[in-house]
Short mmCIF file of N, CA and C and ligand atoms in Angstrom, two decimals:
data_model
loop_
_atom_site.label_atom_id
_atom_site.label_comp_id
_atom_site.label_asym_id
_atom_site.label_seq_id
_atom_site.Cartn_x
_atom_site.Cartn_y
_atom_site.Cartn_z
N MET A 255 24.61 20.06 3.34
CA MET A 255 23.05 20.00 3.13
C MET A 255 22.67 19.78 4.44
N GLU A 256 21.38 20.19 4.70
CA GLU A 256 20.74 19.97 5.84
C GLU A 256 20.24 18.58 6.09
N GLN A 257 20.41 18.27 7.50
CA GLN A 257 19.95 16.98 7.92
C GLN A 257 18.41 16.94 7.83
N VAL A 258 17.84 15.76 7.55
CA VAL A 258 16.41 15.64 7.55
C VAL A 258 15.77 14.86 8.74
N GLU A 259 15.07 15.44 9.61
CA GLU A 259 14.33 14.83 10.75
C GLU A 259 13.04 14.12 10.01
N LEU A 260 12.77 12.81 10.30
CA LEU A 260 11.56 12.32 9.88
C LEU A 260 10.41 12.46 10.84
N PRO A 261 9.23 12.71 10.56
CA PRO A 261 8.32 12.96 11.67
C PRO A 261 8.05 11.64 12.44
N GLU A 262 7.70 12.07 13.71
CA GLU A 262 7.30 10.81 14.68
C GLU A 262 6.01 10.35 14.28
N PRO A 263 5.65 8.96 14.49
CA PRO A 263 4.20 8.57 14.24
C PRO A 263 3.28 9.37 15.13
N ARG A 264 2.14 9.77 14.57
CA ARG A 264 1.08 10.54 15.36
C ARG A 264 0.04 9.75 15.66
N ALA A 265 -0.71 9.97 16.62
CA ALA A 265 -2.14 9.38 16.75
C ALA A 265 -2.99 10.10 16.08
N VAL A 266 -3.92 9.42 15.48
CA VAL A 266 -4.93 10.01 14.34
C VAL A 266 -6.32 9.31 14.73
N GLU A 267 -7.45 10.21 14.39
CA GLU A 267 -8.66 9.59 14.23
C GLU A 267 -9.12 10.02 12.96
N VAL A 268 -9.58 8.86 12.24
CA VAL A 268 -10.30 9.14 10.75
C VAL A 268 -11.57 8.60 10.63
N ASP A 269 -12.44 9.28 10.04
CA ASP A 269 -13.88 9.03 9.93
C ASP A 269 -13.92 7.78 9.04
N SER A 270 -14.52 6.74 9.66
CA SER A 270 -14.92 5.34 9.11
C SER A 270 -15.69 5.45 7.82
N ARG A 271 -16.47 6.26 7.56
CA ARG A 271 -17.32 6.40 6.58
C ARG A 271 -16.71 7.08 5.30
N LYS A 272 -15.66 7.66 5.41
CA LYS A 272 -14.97 8.51 4.35
C LYS A 272 -13.44 8.08 4.22
N THR A 273 -13.15 6.75 4.72
CA THR A 273 -11.87 6.24 4.63
C THR A 273 -11.97 4.88 3.96
N ALA A 274 -10.73 4.70 3.29
CA ALA A 274 -10.43 3.29 2.73
C ALA A 274 -9.07 2.78 3.20
N LEU A 275 -8.96 1.53 3.62
CA LEU A 275 -7.76 1.02 3.94
C LEU A 275 -7.04 0.34 2.65
N ILE A 276 -6.03 0.58 2.17
CA ILE A 276 -5.41 0.12 0.98
C ILE A 276 -4.30 -0.79 1.35
N ILE A 277 -4.39 -1.97 1.01
CA ILE A 277 -3.28 -3.05 1.21
C ILE A 277 -2.52 -3.11 -0.10
N VAL A 278 -1.35 -2.62 -0.37
CA VAL A 278 -0.85 -2.69 -1.31
C VAL A 278 0.12 -3.96 -1.46
N ASP A 279 -0.04 -4.82 -2.57
CA ASP A 279 0.73 -5.77 -3.15
C ASP A 279 1.35 -6.78 -2.07
N MET A 280 0.58 -7.01 -1.00
CA MET A 280 1.08 -8.07 0.06
C MET A 280 0.81 -9.61 -0.65
N GLN A 281 1.57 -9.69 -1.71
CA GLN A 281 1.30 -11.02 -2.51
C GLN A 281 2.59 -11.96 -2.30
N ASN A 282 2.32 -13.12 -2.60
CA ASN A 282 3.45 -14.14 -2.21
C ASN A 282 4.81 -13.73 -2.89
N ASP A 283 4.87 -13.14 -4.03
CA ASP A 283 5.89 -12.96 -4.77
C ASP A 283 6.81 -11.87 -4.00
N PHE A 284 6.21 -11.01 -3.16
CA PHE A 284 6.95 -9.98 -2.56
C PHE A 284 6.90 -10.29 -1.00
N ALA A 285 5.84 -10.88 -0.40
CA ALA A 285 5.69 -11.08 1.03
C ALA A 285 6.03 -12.46 1.53
N HIS A 286 6.31 -13.47 0.79
CA HIS A 286 6.57 -14.86 1.12
C HIS A 286 7.99 -15.13 0.83
N PRO A 287 8.63 -15.99 1.61
CA PRO A 287 10.14 -16.28 1.43
C PRO A 287 10.16 -17.14 0.03
N ASN A 288 9.40 -17.67 -0.39
CA ASN A 288 9.46 -18.61 -1.63
C ASN A 288 9.16 -17.49 -2.94
N GLY A 289 8.57 -16.25 -2.52
CA GLY A 289 8.34 -15.39 -3.68
C GLY A 289 9.58 -15.00 -4.51
N ARG A 290 9.25 -14.48 -5.73
CA ARG A 290 10.40 -14.16 -6.70
C ARG A 290 11.03 -12.85 -6.35
N LEU A 291 10.17 -11.95 -5.73
CA LEU A 291 10.98 -10.72 -5.34
C LEU A 291 10.77 -10.37 -4.01
N PHE A 292 11.16 -11.42 -3.29
CA PHE A 292 10.69 -11.35 -1.68
C PHE A 292 11.38 -10.05 -1.03
N VAL A 293 10.68 -9.40 -0.42
CA VAL A 293 11.07 -8.34 0.36
C VAL A 293 11.47 -8.85 2.01
N PRO A 294 12.54 -9.14 2.36
CA PRO A 294 12.80 -9.82 3.86
C PRO A 294 12.06 -9.20 4.90
N THR A 295 11.79 -7.86 4.66
CA THR A 295 11.05 -7.20 5.97
C THR A 295 9.49 -7.37 5.93
N ALA A 296 9.01 -7.73 4.81
CA ALA A 296 7.70 -7.67 4.57
C ALA A 296 6.92 -8.62 5.62
N PRO A 297 7.22 -9.81 5.82
CA PRO A 297 6.60 -10.90 6.66
C PRO A 297 6.36 -10.20 8.12
N ALA A 298 7.27 -9.32 8.55
CA ALA A 298 7.29 -8.80 9.93
C ALA A 298 6.14 -7.68 10.02
N THR A 299 5.63 -7.23 8.79
CA THR A 299 4.65 -6.09 8.84
C THR A 299 3.15 -6.82 8.81
N ILE A 300 3.22 -8.20 8.60
CA ILE A 300 1.85 -8.86 8.54
C ILE A 300 0.96 -8.58 9.81
N PRO A 301 1.61 -8.91 11.02
CA PRO A 301 0.62 -8.68 12.28
C PRO A 301 0.06 -7.39 12.31
N ALA A 302 1.01 -6.36 12.00
CA ALA A 302 0.45 -4.97 12.21
C ALA A 302 -0.63 -4.56 11.08
N ILE A 303 -0.65 -5.23 9.88
CA ILE A 303 -1.48 -5.02 8.84
C ILE A 303 -2.82 -5.77 9.27
N LYS A 304 -2.57 -7.02 9.68
CA LYS A 304 -3.63 -7.76 10.03
C LYS A 304 -4.68 -7.01 11.16
N ALA A 305 -3.83 -6.50 12.33
CA ALA A 305 -4.61 -5.72 13.38
C ALA A 305 -5.15 -4.62 12.64
N LEU A 306 -4.63 -3.89 11.67
CA LEU A 306 -5.31 -2.73 11.25
C LEU A 306 -6.56 -3.20 10.35
N LEU A 307 -6.28 -4.16 9.76
CA LEU A 307 -7.33 -4.85 8.88
C LEU A 307 -8.65 -5.35 9.63
N ASP A 308 -8.44 -5.84 10.89
CA ASP A 308 -9.48 -6.50 11.70
C ASP A 308 -10.23 -5.10 12.29
N LYS A 309 -9.40 -3.96 12.69
CA LYS A 309 -9.79 -2.80 13.26
C LYS A 309 -10.88 -2.06 12.24
N ALA A 310 -10.22 -2.13 11.07
CA ALA A 310 -10.97 -1.34 9.93
C ALA A 310 -12.36 -2.26 9.55
N ARG A 311 -12.28 -3.38 9.58
CA ARG A 311 -13.38 -4.19 9.23
C ARG A 311 -14.66 -3.90 10.28
N LYS A 312 -14.03 -4.07 11.54
CA LYS A 312 -15.18 -3.62 12.58
C LYS A 312 -15.76 -2.46 12.54
N ALA A 313 -15.03 -1.41 12.02
CA ALA A 313 -15.37 -0.13 11.84
C ALA A 313 -16.31 0.23 10.64
N GLY A 314 -16.40 -0.82 9.76
CA GLY A 314 -17.09 -0.77 8.62
C GLY A 314 -16.41 0.24 7.54
N VAL A 315 -14.96 0.27 7.69
CA VAL A 315 -14.13 1.08 6.66
C VAL A 315 -13.92 0.18 5.33
N MET A 316 -14.07 0.67 4.30
CA MET A 316 -13.87 0.24 3.04
C MET A 316 -12.31 -0.54 2.84
N ILE A 317 -12.35 -1.57 2.34
CA ILE A 317 -10.94 -2.38 2.45
C ILE A 317 -10.74 -2.56 0.78
N VAL A 318 -9.59 -2.06 0.41
CA VAL A 318 -9.06 -2.23 -1.12
C VAL A 318 -7.80 -3.01 -0.99
N TYR A 319 -7.66 -4.05 -1.68
CA TYR A 319 -6.49 -4.69 -1.94
C TYR A 319 -6.01 -4.33 -3.27
N THR A 320 -4.60 -4.20 -3.40
CA THR A 320 -4.13 -4.04 -4.83
C THR A 320 -3.14 -5.38 -5.06
N GLN A 321 -3.19 -5.73 -6.33
CA GLN A 321 -2.30 -6.80 -6.70
C GLN A 321 -1.56 -6.57 -7.84
N ASP A 322 -0.32 -6.50 -7.83
CA ASP A 322 0.52 -6.36 -9.03
C ASP A 322 0.17 -7.65 -10.00
N TRP A 323 -0.02 -7.17 -11.10
CA TRP A 323 -0.63 -8.30 -12.05
C TRP A 323 -0.09 -8.19 -13.55
N HIS A 324 0.73 -9.03 -13.74
CA HIS A 324 1.35 -8.92 -15.02
C HIS A 324 1.11 -10.01 -16.10
N GLY A 325 1.04 -9.74 -17.38
CA GLY A 325 0.87 -10.88 -18.46
C GLY A 325 2.14 -11.46 -18.87
N TYR A 326 2.23 -12.36 -19.51
CA TYR A 326 3.64 -12.94 -20.02
C TYR A 326 4.23 -11.80 -20.85
N ASN A 327 5.67 -11.78 -20.63
CA ASN A 327 6.38 -10.86 -21.54
C ASN A 327 6.04 -9.23 -21.11
N ASP A 328 5.67 -8.88 -19.84
CA ASP A 328 5.36 -7.64 -19.48
C ASP A 328 6.79 -6.95 -19.42
N PRO A 329 6.96 -5.68 -20.21
CA PRO A 329 8.11 -4.87 -20.08
C PRO A 329 8.71 -4.85 -18.71
N GLU A 330 7.77 -4.70 -17.67
CA GLU A 330 8.44 -4.60 -16.41
C GLU A 330 9.52 -5.71 -16.03
N PHE A 331 9.37 -6.91 -16.68
CA PHE A 331 10.22 -8.02 -16.17
C PHE A 331 11.63 -7.77 -16.79
N LYS A 332 11.82 -6.65 -17.62
CA LYS A 332 13.23 -6.38 -18.09
C LYS A 332 13.77 -5.69 -17.03
N ILE A 333 13.18 -5.04 -15.95
CA ILE A 333 13.72 -4.37 -14.82
C ILE A 333 13.82 -5.28 -13.78
N TRP A 334 12.85 -6.11 -13.34
CA TRP A 334 12.81 -6.92 -12.08
C TRP A 334 12.62 -8.39 -12.28
N GLY A 335 12.73 -8.96 -13.63
CA GLY A 335 12.68 -10.33 -13.83
C GLY A 335 11.09 -10.59 -13.65
N GLU A 336 10.75 -11.89 -13.96
CA GLU A 336 9.29 -12.36 -13.92
C GLU A 336 8.71 -12.07 -12.40
N HIS A 337 7.59 -11.70 -12.26
CA HIS A 337 7.08 -11.44 -11.05
C HIS A 337 5.44 -11.18 -11.32
N ALA A 338 4.78 -11.73 -10.20
CA ALA A 338 3.28 -11.39 -10.08
C ALA A 338 2.50 -11.57 -11.45
N VAL A 339 2.81 -12.80 -11.97
CA VAL A 339 2.45 -13.31 -13.22
C VAL A 339 0.89 -13.62 -12.80
N ALA A 340 -0.03 -13.04 -13.83
CA ALA A 340 -1.35 -13.18 -13.58
C ALA A 340 -1.80 -14.76 -13.32
N ASN A 341 -2.71 -14.80 -12.35
CA ASN A 341 -3.37 -16.23 -12.16
C ASN A 341 -2.36 -17.20 -11.50
N THR A 342 -0.87 -16.87 -11.18
CA THR A 342 -0.22 -17.69 -10.39
C THR A 342 -0.05 -17.52 -8.92
N TRP A 343 0.44 -18.47 -8.29
CA TRP A 343 0.47 -18.50 -6.83
C TRP A 343 1.23 -17.04 -6.32
N GLY A 344 2.33 -16.56 -7.15
CA GLY A 344 3.17 -15.56 -6.78
C GLY A 344 2.18 -14.31 -6.77
N ALA A 345 1.13 -14.27 -7.51
CA ALA A 345 0.31 -13.10 -7.58
C ALA A 345 -0.72 -13.11 -6.57
N GLU A 346 -0.98 -14.15 -5.83
CA GLU A 346 -2.05 -14.11 -4.67
C GLU A 346 -1.66 -13.44 -3.70
N VAL A 347 -2.66 -12.85 -3.02
CA VAL A 347 -2.32 -12.16 -1.57
C VAL A 347 -2.00 -13.28 -0.63
N VAL A 348 -0.93 -13.06 0.27
CA VAL A 348 -0.57 -13.86 1.22
C VAL A 348 -1.77 -14.63 2.10
N ASP A 349 -1.65 -15.76 2.57
CA ASP A 349 -2.65 -16.40 3.30
C ASP A 349 -3.08 -15.54 4.51
N GLU A 350 -2.14 -15.07 5.26
CA GLU A 350 -2.73 -14.32 6.42
C GLU A 350 -3.45 -13.14 6.06
N LEU A 351 -3.52 -12.68 4.97
CA LEU A 351 -4.19 -11.44 4.76
C LEU A 351 -5.25 -11.41 3.74
N LYS A 352 -5.65 -12.92 3.39
CA LYS A 352 -6.70 -13.01 2.35
C LYS A 352 -7.98 -12.10 2.38
N PRO A 353 -8.12 -11.53 1.06
CA PRO A 353 -9.49 -10.72 1.09
C PRO A 353 -10.63 -11.55 1.29
N GLU A 354 -11.71 -10.73 1.80
CA GLU A 354 -13.13 -11.29 1.78
C GLU A 354 -13.84 -10.99 0.74
N PRO A 355 -14.92 -11.77 0.39
CA PRO A 355 -15.64 -11.38 -0.67
C PRO A 355 -16.19 -10.06 -1.00
N SER A 356 -16.20 -9.26 0.09
CA SER A 356 -16.97 -8.01 0.05
C SER A 356 -15.76 -6.87 -0.22
N ASP A 357 -14.62 -7.37 0.04
CA ASP A 357 -13.53 -6.25 -0.27
C ASP A 357 -13.34 -6.03 -1.81
N THR A 358 -12.92 -4.92 -2.04
CA THR A 358 -12.43 -4.63 -3.48
C THR A 358 -11.02 -4.92 -3.61
N VAL A 359 -10.96 -5.64 -4.67
CA VAL A 359 -9.51 -6.00 -5.08
C VAL A 359 -9.20 -5.28 -6.58
N VAL A 360 -8.08 -4.63 -6.51
CA VAL A 360 -7.71 -3.94 -7.88
C VAL A 360 -6.40 -4.54 -8.36
N LYS A 361 -6.48 -4.95 -9.75
CA LYS A 361 -5.36 -5.57 -10.12
C LYS A 361 -4.61 -4.18 -10.93
N LYS A 362 -3.19 -4.15 -10.45
CA LYS A 362 -2.49 -2.99 -11.07
C LYS A 362 -1.60 -3.50 -11.94
N LEU A 363 -1.20 -2.49 -13.13
CA LEU A 363 -0.32 -2.68 -14.20
C LEU A 363 1.00 -2.39 -13.77
N ARG A 364 0.96 -1.29 -12.95
CA ARG A 364 2.46 -0.78 -12.88
C ARG A 364 2.47 -0.31 -11.15
N TYR A 365 3.38 0.49 -10.87
CA TYR A 365 3.73 0.78 -9.51
C TYR A 365 2.49 1.52 -8.84
N ASP A 366 1.91 2.42 -9.64
CA ASP A 366 0.78 3.17 -9.08
C ASP A 366 -0.61 2.61 -9.31
N ALA A 367 -1.29 2.37 -8.30
CA ALA A 367 -2.49 1.59 -8.22
C ALA A 367 -3.57 2.30 -9.10
N PHE A 368 -3.38 3.68 -9.31
CA PHE A 368 -4.50 4.44 -9.99
C PHE A 368 -4.35 4.40 -11.43
N TYR A 369 -3.03 3.95 -11.98
CA TYR A 369 -2.67 3.92 -13.37
C TYR A 369 -3.39 2.88 -14.10
N GLY A 370 -4.27 3.26 -15.04
CA GLY A 370 -4.97 2.24 -15.90
C GLY A 370 -5.87 1.48 -15.19
N THR A 371 -6.30 1.75 -13.78
CA THR A 371 -7.21 0.96 -13.13
C THR A 371 -8.55 1.91 -12.75
N PRO A 372 -9.43 1.30 -12.36
CA PRO A 372 -10.76 1.90 -11.95
C PRO A 372 -10.81 2.42 -10.47
N LEU A 373 -9.68 2.44 -9.81
CA LEU A 373 -9.44 2.64 -8.48
C LEU A 373 -10.04 4.09 -8.02
N GLU A 374 -9.71 5.15 -8.83
CA GLU A 374 -10.42 6.51 -8.36
C GLU A 374 -11.76 6.26 -8.38
N HIS A 375 -12.37 5.88 -9.44
CA HIS A 375 -13.71 5.82 -9.68
C HIS A 375 -14.38 5.08 -8.50
N ILE A 376 -13.80 4.03 -8.07
CA ILE A 376 -14.39 3.04 -6.96
C ILE A 376 -14.54 3.96 -5.74
N LEU A 377 -13.29 4.66 -5.48
CA LEU A 377 -13.23 5.46 -4.17
C LEU A 377 -14.05 6.58 -4.15
N ARG A 378 -14.26 7.30 -5.29
CA ARG A 378 -15.15 8.34 -5.42
C ARG A 378 -16.56 8.04 -5.16
N LEU A 379 -16.93 6.91 -5.82
CA LEU A 379 -18.29 6.39 -5.69
C LEU A 379 -18.60 6.17 -4.16
N ALA A 380 -17.81 5.67 -3.51
CA ALA A 380 -17.96 5.23 -1.96
C ALA A 380 -17.78 6.42 -1.01
N GLY A 381 -17.46 7.72 -1.65
CA GLY A 381 -17.44 8.92 -0.97
C GLY A 381 -16.16 8.90 -0.07
N VAL A 382 -15.05 8.23 -0.45
CA VAL A 382 -13.68 8.16 0.38
C VAL A 382 -13.01 9.45 0.06
N GLU A 383 -12.19 9.90 1.21
CA GLU A 383 -11.68 11.26 1.17
C GLU A 383 -10.15 10.83 1.86
N ASN A 384 -10.23 9.70 2.66
CA ASN A 384 -8.92 9.52 3.27
C ASN A 384 -8.53 8.12 2.95
N LEU A 385 -7.15 7.92 2.90
CA LEU A 385 -6.54 6.59 2.59
C LEU A 385 -5.41 6.27 3.51
N VAL A 386 -5.66 5.08 4.08
CA VAL A 386 -4.67 4.49 5.10
C VAL A 386 -3.96 3.60 4.12
N ILE A 387 -2.68 3.84 3.99
CA ILE A 387 -2.05 2.88 3.00
C ILE A 387 -0.79 2.12 3.59
N VAL A 388 -0.88 0.77 3.59
CA VAL A 388 0.09 -0.10 3.99
C VAL A 388 0.42 -1.02 2.81
N GLY A 389 1.45 -1.94 3.16
CA GLY A 389 1.84 -2.77 2.19
C GLY A 389 3.39 -2.77 1.80
N THR A 390 3.71 -3.10 0.59
CA THR A 390 5.00 -3.24 -0.06
C THR A 390 5.13 -3.02 -1.25
N VAL A 391 6.11 -2.45 -1.90
CA VAL A 391 7.31 -1.96 -1.38
C VAL A 391 7.30 -0.53 -1.12
N ALA A 392 7.77 -0.04 0.21
CA ALA A 392 7.41 1.12 0.56
C ALA A 392 7.77 2.35 -0.48
N ASN A 393 8.91 2.11 -1.12
CA ASN A 393 9.49 3.37 -1.74
C ASN A 393 8.88 3.22 -3.32
N ILE A 394 8.24 1.89 -3.55
CA ILE A 394 7.78 1.72 -4.97
C ILE A 394 6.42 1.74 -5.11
N CYS A 395 5.77 0.51 -4.84
CA CYS A 395 4.41 0.65 -5.15
C CYS A 395 3.54 1.55 -4.08
N VAL A 396 3.97 1.41 -2.93
CA VAL A 396 3.17 2.16 -1.85
C VAL A 396 3.51 3.64 -2.06
N LEU A 397 4.73 4.16 -2.20
CA LEU A 397 5.06 5.69 -2.56
C LEU A 397 4.29 6.05 -3.81
N HIS A 398 4.33 5.34 -4.92
CA HIS A 398 3.59 5.72 -6.23
C HIS A 398 2.14 5.80 -6.00
N THR A 399 1.54 4.89 -5.35
CA THR A 399 0.12 4.79 -4.99
C THR A 399 -0.27 6.07 -4.16
N ALA A 400 0.58 6.26 -3.08
CA ALA A 400 0.27 7.45 -2.01
C ALA A 400 0.41 8.69 -3.02
N GLY A 401 1.56 8.99 -3.64
CA GLY A 401 1.75 10.12 -4.50
C GLY A 401 0.67 10.32 -5.51
N SER A 402 0.23 9.27 -6.22
CA SER A 402 -0.74 9.41 -6.89
C SER A 402 -2.16 9.92 -6.52
N ALA A 403 -2.41 9.32 -5.09
CA ALA A 403 -3.73 9.62 -4.50
C ALA A 403 -3.52 11.17 -4.10
N ALA A 404 -2.36 11.43 -3.54
CA ALA A 404 -2.27 12.77 -3.07
C ALA A 404 -2.54 13.82 -4.26
N LEU A 405 -2.09 13.66 -5.58
CA LEU A 405 -2.30 14.32 -6.40
C LEU A 405 -3.80 14.44 -6.80
N ARG A 406 -4.51 13.51 -6.42
CA ARG A 406 -5.99 13.68 -6.42
C ARG A 406 -6.65 14.14 -5.17
N TRP A 407 -5.77 14.72 -4.19
CA TRP A 407 -6.27 15.31 -3.12
C TRP A 407 -6.90 14.31 -2.11
N PHE A 408 -6.62 13.25 -2.13
CA PHE A 408 -7.15 12.27 -1.05
C PHE A 408 -6.17 12.55 0.07
N ASN A 409 -6.58 12.56 1.39
CA ASN A 409 -5.50 12.59 2.70
C ASN A 409 -4.88 11.23 2.80
N ILE A 410 -3.72 11.32 3.00
CA ILE A 410 -2.83 10.05 3.05
C ILE A 410 -2.45 9.86 4.55
N TYR A 411 -2.66 8.65 5.11
CA TYR A 411 -2.14 8.06 6.41
C TYR A 411 -1.23 7.05 6.11
N LEU A 412 -0.13 7.07 6.49
CA LEU A 412 1.00 5.99 6.36
C LEU A 412 1.45 5.50 7.72
N PRO A 413 0.92 4.49 8.14
CA PRO A 413 1.42 3.39 9.29
C PRO A 413 2.55 2.85 9.01
N ILE A 414 3.72 3.40 9.69
CA ILE A 414 5.15 2.94 9.39
C ILE A 414 5.30 1.52 9.64
N ASP A 415 4.58 0.91 10.61
CA ASP A 415 4.73 -0.45 10.91
C ASP A 415 4.06 -1.31 10.12
N GLY A 416 3.29 -0.77 9.00
CA GLY A 416 2.68 -1.71 7.97
C GLY A 416 3.38 -1.49 6.59
N ILE A 417 4.37 -1.04 6.57
CA ILE A 417 5.17 -0.97 5.15
C ILE A 417 6.61 -1.45 5.32
N SER A 418 7.03 -1.90 4.28
CA SER A 418 8.38 -2.55 4.21
C SER A 418 9.14 -2.15 2.95
N ALA A 419 10.46 -2.13 3.13
CA ALA A 419 11.42 -1.87 1.93
C ALA A 419 12.56 -2.84 2.06
N LEU A 420 13.33 -2.76 1.12
CA LEU A 420 14.61 -3.54 0.96
C LEU A 420 15.72 -3.00 1.86
N THR A 421 15.78 -1.55 1.83
CA THR A 421 16.79 -0.83 2.70
C THR A 421 16.29 0.00 3.50
N ASP A 422 17.13 0.56 4.55
CA ASP A 422 16.57 1.42 5.56
C ASP A 422 16.52 2.82 4.75
N PHE A 423 17.30 3.11 3.83
CA PHE A 423 17.36 4.23 3.01
C PHE A 423 15.96 4.37 2.34
N ASP A 424 15.66 3.40 1.72
CA ASP A 424 14.43 3.28 0.99
C ASP A 424 13.20 3.58 1.75
N MET A 425 13.11 2.99 3.06
CA MET A 425 12.17 3.15 3.97
C MET A 425 12.11 4.58 4.28
N LYS A 426 13.17 5.22 4.73
CA LYS A 426 13.24 6.70 5.16
C LYS A 426 12.82 7.56 3.91
N ALA A 427 13.31 7.27 2.73
CA ALA A 427 12.89 8.12 1.47
C ALA A 427 11.33 8.08 1.24
N ALA A 428 10.79 6.88 1.48
CA ALA A 428 9.43 6.84 1.15
C ALA A 428 8.50 7.61 2.37
N ILE A 429 8.97 7.42 3.62
CA ILE A 429 8.40 8.40 4.68
C ILE A 429 8.69 9.83 4.49
N ARG A 430 9.75 10.10 3.92
CA ARG A 430 10.02 11.56 3.75
C ARG A 430 9.04 12.07 2.62
N GLN A 431 9.17 11.42 1.48
CA GLN A 431 8.31 12.00 0.37
C GLN A 431 6.84 12.03 0.67
N VAL A 432 6.26 10.84 1.48
CA VAL A 432 4.76 11.05 1.76
C VAL A 432 4.51 12.24 2.73
N SER A 433 5.42 12.54 3.82
CA SER A 433 5.10 13.45 4.68
C SER A 433 5.48 15.02 4.08
N PHE A 434 6.61 15.21 3.30
CA PHE A 434 7.06 16.44 2.93
C PHE A 434 6.35 16.71 1.61
N LEU A 435 6.30 15.76 0.72
CA LEU A 435 5.84 16.26 -0.66
C LEU A 435 4.31 16.15 -0.75
N TYR A 436 3.92 15.05 -0.07
CA TYR A 436 2.44 14.84 -0.26
C TYR A 436 1.57 15.21 0.87
N ARG A 437 2.06 15.70 1.95
CA ARG A 437 1.58 16.19 3.13
C ARG A 437 0.64 15.02 3.82
N GLY A 438 1.00 13.90 3.77
CA GLY A 438 0.55 12.84 4.32
C GLY A 438 0.91 12.84 5.88
N THR A 439 0.27 11.82 6.70
CA THR A 439 0.25 11.77 8.09
C THR A 439 1.01 10.73 8.47
N ILE A 440 2.16 10.81 9.05
CA ILE A 440 2.93 9.45 9.30
C ILE A 440 2.23 8.81 10.68
N THR A 441 2.03 7.68 10.77
CA THR A 441 1.29 7.10 11.93
C THR A 441 1.88 5.73 12.13
N ARG A 442 1.07 5.09 13.02
CA ARG A 442 1.47 3.61 13.22
C ARG A 442 0.10 2.77 13.42
N SER A 443 0.07 1.60 13.24
CA SER A 443 -1.21 0.82 13.15
C SER A 443 -2.03 0.94 14.50
N ASP A 444 -1.28 0.95 15.65
CA ASP A 444 -2.04 1.08 16.97
C ASP A 444 -2.42 2.42 17.27
N LEU A 445 -1.85 3.51 16.38
CA LEU A 445 -2.18 4.86 16.58
C LEU A 445 -3.26 5.31 15.85
N ILE A 446 -4.11 4.46 14.94
CA ILE A 446 -5.18 4.97 14.22
C ILE A 446 -6.49 4.50 14.90
N ARG A 447 -7.35 5.46 14.99
CA ARG A 447 -8.57 5.23 15.57
C ARG A 447 -9.70 5.53 14.49
N PHE A 448 -10.42 4.54 14.27
CA PHE A 448 -11.38 4.68 13.16
C PHE A 448 -12.68 5.13 14.07
N VAL A 449 -13.18 6.37 13.70
CA VAL A 449 -14.41 6.92 14.47
C VAL A 449 -15.67 7.10 13.54
ZN1 ZN B 297 5.32 -5.49 -11.20
#
């Protein structure tokens, strides 16, 4: 089998008026050491996400948070155990990245933030064409959301310092799928310019 080379992060300019920053599942259960499904590499991505968030806010870019959000006895608990239970501390976004009142927050049912949610409608109404996607877990909710967005012909930008996974393999698999399959652009938080 052929060896796969992952693309190097590229410098990009994106149109502020047609772009949304999507922050996927940076909730206590995934990104805080006391969380139930803690991803140990997630806290290290917070400064990059914060920097990108500040930059996006200054440029007037639409900000969208997703929150994994489950009722009691959600079937997903058979796979992962109980996590992101509605209205609990674990389901809240980490303190460092708290949403502002004008941000959009989408509570999601499964890995894909579009599945069963009004996310597509919200983005279309705002005239969004480009999505900068960060958060966790890279090969699960980030990848499913990026893939679902790409199927809807949104352009995907993936800053790799803003995503985290449980293993190096999972991280690479997510980057490979986004770049190869979904034709997204692999970049880094400091290489994105909102124009
Ligand atoms: Zn879940």
